[in-house]
PDB file of C-alpha atoms and ligand atoms in Angstrom:
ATOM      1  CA  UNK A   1      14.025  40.989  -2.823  1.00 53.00           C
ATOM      2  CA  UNK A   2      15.308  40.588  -6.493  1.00 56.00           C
ATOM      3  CA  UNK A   3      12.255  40.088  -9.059  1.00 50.00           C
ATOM      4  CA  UNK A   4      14.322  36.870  -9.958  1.00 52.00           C
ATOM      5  CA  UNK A   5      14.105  35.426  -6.286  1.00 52.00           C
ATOM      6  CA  UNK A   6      10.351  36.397  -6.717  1.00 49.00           C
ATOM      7  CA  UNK A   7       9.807  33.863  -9.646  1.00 48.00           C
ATOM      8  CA  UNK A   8      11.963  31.824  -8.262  1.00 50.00           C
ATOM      9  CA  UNK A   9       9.585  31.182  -5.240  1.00 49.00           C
ATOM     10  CA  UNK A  10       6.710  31.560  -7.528  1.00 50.00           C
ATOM     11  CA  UNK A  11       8.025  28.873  -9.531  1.00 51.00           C
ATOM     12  CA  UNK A  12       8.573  26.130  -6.758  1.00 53.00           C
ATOM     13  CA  UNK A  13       5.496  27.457  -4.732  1.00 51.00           C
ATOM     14  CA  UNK A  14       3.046  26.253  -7.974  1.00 49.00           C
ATOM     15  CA  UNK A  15       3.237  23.233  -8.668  1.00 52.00           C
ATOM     16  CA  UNK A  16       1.915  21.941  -4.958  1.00 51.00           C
ATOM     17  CA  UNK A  17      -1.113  24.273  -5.295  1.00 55.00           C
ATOM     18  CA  UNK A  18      -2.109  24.070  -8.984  1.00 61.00           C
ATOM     19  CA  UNK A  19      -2.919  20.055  -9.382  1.00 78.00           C
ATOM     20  CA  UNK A  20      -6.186  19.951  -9.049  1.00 96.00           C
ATOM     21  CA  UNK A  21      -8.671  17.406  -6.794  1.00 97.00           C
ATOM     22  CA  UNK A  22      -9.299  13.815  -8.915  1.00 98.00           C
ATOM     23  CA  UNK A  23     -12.925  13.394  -9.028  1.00 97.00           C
ATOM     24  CA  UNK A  24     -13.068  10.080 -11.095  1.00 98.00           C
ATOM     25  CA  UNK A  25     -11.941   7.392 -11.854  1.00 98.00           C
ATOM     26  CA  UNK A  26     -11.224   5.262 -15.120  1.00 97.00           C
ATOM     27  CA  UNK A  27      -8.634   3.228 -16.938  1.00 97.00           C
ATOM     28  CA  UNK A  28      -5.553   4.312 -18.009  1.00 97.00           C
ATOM     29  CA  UNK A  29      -3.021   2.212 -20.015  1.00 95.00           C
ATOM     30  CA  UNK A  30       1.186   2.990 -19.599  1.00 94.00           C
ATOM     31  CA  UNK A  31       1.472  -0.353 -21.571  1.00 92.00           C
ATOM     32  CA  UNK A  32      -0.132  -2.893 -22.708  1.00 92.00           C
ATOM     33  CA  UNK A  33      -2.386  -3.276 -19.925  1.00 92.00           C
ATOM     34  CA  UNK A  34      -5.027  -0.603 -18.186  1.00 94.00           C
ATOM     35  CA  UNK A  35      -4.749   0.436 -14.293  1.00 96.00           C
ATOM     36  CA  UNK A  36      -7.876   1.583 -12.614  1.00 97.00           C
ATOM     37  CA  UNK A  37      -6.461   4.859 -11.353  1.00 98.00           C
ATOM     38  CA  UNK A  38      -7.636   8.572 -10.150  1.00 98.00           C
ATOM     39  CA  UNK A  39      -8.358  10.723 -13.034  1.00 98.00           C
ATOM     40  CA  UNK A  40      -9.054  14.436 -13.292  1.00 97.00           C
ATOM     41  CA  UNK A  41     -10.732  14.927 -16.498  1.00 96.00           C
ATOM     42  CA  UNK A  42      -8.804  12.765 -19.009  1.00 96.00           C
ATOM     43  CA  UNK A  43      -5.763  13.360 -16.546  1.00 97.00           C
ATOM     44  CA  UNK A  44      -3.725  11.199 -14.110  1.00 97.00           C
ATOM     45  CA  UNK A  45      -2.242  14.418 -12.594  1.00 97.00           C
ATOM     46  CA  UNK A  46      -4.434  15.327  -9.770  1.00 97.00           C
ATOM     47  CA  UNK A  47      -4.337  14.922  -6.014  1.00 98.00           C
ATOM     48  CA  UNK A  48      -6.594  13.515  -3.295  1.00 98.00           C
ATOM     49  CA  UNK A  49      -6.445  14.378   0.453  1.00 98.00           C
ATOM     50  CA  UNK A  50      -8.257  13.743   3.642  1.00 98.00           C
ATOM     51  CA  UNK A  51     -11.861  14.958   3.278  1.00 98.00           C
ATOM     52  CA  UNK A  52     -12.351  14.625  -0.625  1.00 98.00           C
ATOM     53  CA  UNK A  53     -15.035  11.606  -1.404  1.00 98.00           C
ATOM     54  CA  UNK A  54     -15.263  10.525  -4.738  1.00 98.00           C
ATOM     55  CA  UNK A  55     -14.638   7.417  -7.551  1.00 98.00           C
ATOM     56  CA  UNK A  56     -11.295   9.060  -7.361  1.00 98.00           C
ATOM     57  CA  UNK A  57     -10.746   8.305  -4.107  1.00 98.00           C
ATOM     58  CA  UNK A  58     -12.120   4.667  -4.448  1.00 98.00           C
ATOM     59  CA  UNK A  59      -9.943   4.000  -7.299  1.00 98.00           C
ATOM     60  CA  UNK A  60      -6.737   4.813  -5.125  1.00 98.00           C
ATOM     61  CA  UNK A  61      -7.958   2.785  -1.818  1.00 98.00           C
ATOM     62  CA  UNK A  62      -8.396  -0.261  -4.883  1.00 97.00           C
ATOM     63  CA  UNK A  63      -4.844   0.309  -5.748  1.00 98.00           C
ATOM     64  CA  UNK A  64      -3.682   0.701  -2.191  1.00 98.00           C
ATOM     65  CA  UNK A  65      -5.360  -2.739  -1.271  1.00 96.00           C
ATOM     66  CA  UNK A  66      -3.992  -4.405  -4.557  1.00 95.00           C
ATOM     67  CA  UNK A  67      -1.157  -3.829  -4.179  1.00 95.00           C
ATOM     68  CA  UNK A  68       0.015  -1.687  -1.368  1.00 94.00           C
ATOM     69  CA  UNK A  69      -0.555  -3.179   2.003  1.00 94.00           C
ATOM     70  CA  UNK A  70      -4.169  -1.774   2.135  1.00 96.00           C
ATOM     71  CA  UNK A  71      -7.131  -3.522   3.866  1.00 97.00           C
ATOM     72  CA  UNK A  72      -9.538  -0.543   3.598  1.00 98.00           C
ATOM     73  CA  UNK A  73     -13.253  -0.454   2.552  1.00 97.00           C
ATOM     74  CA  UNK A  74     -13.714   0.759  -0.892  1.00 98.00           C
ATOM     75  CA  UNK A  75     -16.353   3.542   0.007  1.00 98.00           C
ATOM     76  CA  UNK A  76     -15.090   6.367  -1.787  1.00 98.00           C
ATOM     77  CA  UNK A  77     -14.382   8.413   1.460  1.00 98.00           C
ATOM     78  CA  UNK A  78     -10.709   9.920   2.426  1.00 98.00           C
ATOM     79  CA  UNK A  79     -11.002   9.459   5.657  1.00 98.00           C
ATOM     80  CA  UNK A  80      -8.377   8.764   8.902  1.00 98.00           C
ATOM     81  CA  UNK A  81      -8.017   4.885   7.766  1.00 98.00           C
ATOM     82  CA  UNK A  82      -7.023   5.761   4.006  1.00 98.00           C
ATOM     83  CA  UNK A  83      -4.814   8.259   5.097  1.00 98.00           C
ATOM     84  CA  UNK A  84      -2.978   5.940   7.364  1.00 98.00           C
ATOM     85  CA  UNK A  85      -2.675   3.392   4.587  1.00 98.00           C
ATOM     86  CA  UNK A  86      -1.404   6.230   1.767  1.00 98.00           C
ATOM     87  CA  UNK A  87       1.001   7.079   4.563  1.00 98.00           C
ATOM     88  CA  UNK A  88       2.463   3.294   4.803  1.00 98.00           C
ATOM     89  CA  UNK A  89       2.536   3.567   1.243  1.00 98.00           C
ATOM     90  CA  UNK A  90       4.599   6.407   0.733  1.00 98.00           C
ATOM     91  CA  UNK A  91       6.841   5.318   3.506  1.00 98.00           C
ATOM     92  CA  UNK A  92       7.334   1.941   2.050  1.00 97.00           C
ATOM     93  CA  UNK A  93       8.297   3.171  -1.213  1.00 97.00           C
ATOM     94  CA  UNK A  94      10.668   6.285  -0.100  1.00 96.00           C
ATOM     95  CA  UNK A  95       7.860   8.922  -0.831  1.00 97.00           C
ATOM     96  CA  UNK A  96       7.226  11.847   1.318  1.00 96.00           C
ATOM     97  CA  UNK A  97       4.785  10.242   4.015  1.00 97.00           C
ATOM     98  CA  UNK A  98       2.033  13.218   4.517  1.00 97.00           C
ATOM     99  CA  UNK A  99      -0.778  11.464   3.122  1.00 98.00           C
ATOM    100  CA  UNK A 100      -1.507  12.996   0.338  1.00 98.00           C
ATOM    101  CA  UNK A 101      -1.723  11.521  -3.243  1.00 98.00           C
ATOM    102  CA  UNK A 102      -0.166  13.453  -6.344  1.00 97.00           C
ATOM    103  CA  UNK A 103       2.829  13.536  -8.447  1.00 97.00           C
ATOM    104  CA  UNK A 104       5.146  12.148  -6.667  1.00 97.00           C
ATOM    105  CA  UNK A 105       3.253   9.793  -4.609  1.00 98.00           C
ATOM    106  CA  UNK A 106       1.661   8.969  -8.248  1.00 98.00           C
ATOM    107  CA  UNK A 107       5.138   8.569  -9.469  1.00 97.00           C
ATOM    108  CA  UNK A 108       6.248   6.204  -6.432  1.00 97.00           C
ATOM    109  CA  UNK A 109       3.571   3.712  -5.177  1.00 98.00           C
ATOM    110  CA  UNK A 110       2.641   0.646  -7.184  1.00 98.00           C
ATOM    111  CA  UNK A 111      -0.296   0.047  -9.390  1.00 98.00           C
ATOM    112  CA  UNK A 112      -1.797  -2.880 -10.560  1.00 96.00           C
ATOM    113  CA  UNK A 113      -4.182  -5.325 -12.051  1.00 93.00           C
ATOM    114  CA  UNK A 114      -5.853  -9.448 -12.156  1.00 86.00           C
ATOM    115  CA  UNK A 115      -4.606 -10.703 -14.580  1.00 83.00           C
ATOM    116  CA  UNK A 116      -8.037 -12.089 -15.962  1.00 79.00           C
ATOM    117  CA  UNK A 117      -9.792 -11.194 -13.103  1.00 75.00           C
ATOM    118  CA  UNK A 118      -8.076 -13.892 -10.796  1.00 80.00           C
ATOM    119  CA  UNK A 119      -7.059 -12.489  -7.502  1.00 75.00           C
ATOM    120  CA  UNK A 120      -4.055 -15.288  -7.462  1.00 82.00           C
ATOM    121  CA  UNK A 121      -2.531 -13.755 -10.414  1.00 89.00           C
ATOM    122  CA  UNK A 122      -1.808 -10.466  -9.508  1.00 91.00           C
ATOM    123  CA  UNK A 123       0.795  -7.867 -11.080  1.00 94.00           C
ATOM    124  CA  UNK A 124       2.027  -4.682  -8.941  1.00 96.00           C
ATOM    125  CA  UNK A 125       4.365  -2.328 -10.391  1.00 97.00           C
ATOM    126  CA  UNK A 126       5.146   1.392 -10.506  1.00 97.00           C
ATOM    127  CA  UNK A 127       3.602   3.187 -13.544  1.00 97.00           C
ATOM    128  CA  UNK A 128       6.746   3.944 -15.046  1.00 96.00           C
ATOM    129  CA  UNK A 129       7.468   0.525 -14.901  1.00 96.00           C
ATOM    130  CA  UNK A 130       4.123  -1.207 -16.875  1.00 96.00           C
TER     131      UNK A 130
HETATM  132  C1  LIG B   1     -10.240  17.538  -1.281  1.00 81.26           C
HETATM  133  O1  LIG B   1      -9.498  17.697  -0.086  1.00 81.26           O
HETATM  134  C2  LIG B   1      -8.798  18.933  -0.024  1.00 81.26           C
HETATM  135  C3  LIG B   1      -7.957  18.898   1.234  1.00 81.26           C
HETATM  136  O2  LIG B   1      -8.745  18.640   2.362  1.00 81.26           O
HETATM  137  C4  LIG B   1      -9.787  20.102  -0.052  1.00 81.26           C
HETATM  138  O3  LIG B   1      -9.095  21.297  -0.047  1.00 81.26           O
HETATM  139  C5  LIG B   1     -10.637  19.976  -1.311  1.00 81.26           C
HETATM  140  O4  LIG B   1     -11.624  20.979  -1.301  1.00 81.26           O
HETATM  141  C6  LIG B   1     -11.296  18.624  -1.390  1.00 81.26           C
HETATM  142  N1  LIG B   1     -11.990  18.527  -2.640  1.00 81.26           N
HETATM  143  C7  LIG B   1     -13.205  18.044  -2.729  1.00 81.26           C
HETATM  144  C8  LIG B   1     -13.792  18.004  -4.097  1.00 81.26           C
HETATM  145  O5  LIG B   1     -13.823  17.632  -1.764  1.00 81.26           O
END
């Protein structure tokens, strides 16, 4: 194998296994307005999967009941129900479904918020989009 074919693979065999786990969770503003979201130190670019239990992880089952088809318990625990209802998620918004939040899940599901706290008035978008 040519040392370029070697980088090559190195380079598109990174990015799935550098993001690292989100282990909090806090606001983070694309706008005008702030989206409770996953967070990895002051980053949005982490991943969650099945087994990882953490503010993180109840930030994204808020945002997948908001505003994603989600009717889960926000307990803060990956489990079989949260992955079924990231799944729906990405398949309802043309992501790769395997249940697993990062980039491009990130990239592809919607976000949202109350507008002053009033579950009536709600706003769902994706993040490139507030
Ligand atoms: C999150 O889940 C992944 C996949 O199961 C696992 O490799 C990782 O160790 C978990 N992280 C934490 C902090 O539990």
């Amino acid at each position: 194998m040519h040392l370029s074919s070697i980088t090559a693979l190195l380079v598109f065999a990174l990015p799935a296994t550098l993001a690292a786990d989100c282990n909090r969770a806090d606001y983070f503003k694309p706008g005008a307005y702030n989206l409770y979201m996953p967070f990895r130190g002051n980053s949005i670019n982490c991943q969650l999967a099945e087994g990882n239990n953490s503010d993180a992880v109840k930030a994204l089952q808020t945002q997948l009941n908001l505003c994603n088809g989600g009717k889960l318990d926000v307990d803060g625990d990956f489990g079989g129900k949260t992955k079924a209802a990231l799944k729906a998620a990405q398949k309802a918004n043309g992501a790769d479904d395997d249940g697993v939040y990062g980039p491009e899940t990130r990239s592809r599901i919607k976000f949202g918020l109350y507008f002053n706290g009033n579950p009536s008035d709600k706003v769902c978008k994706r993040l490139s989009d507030w």
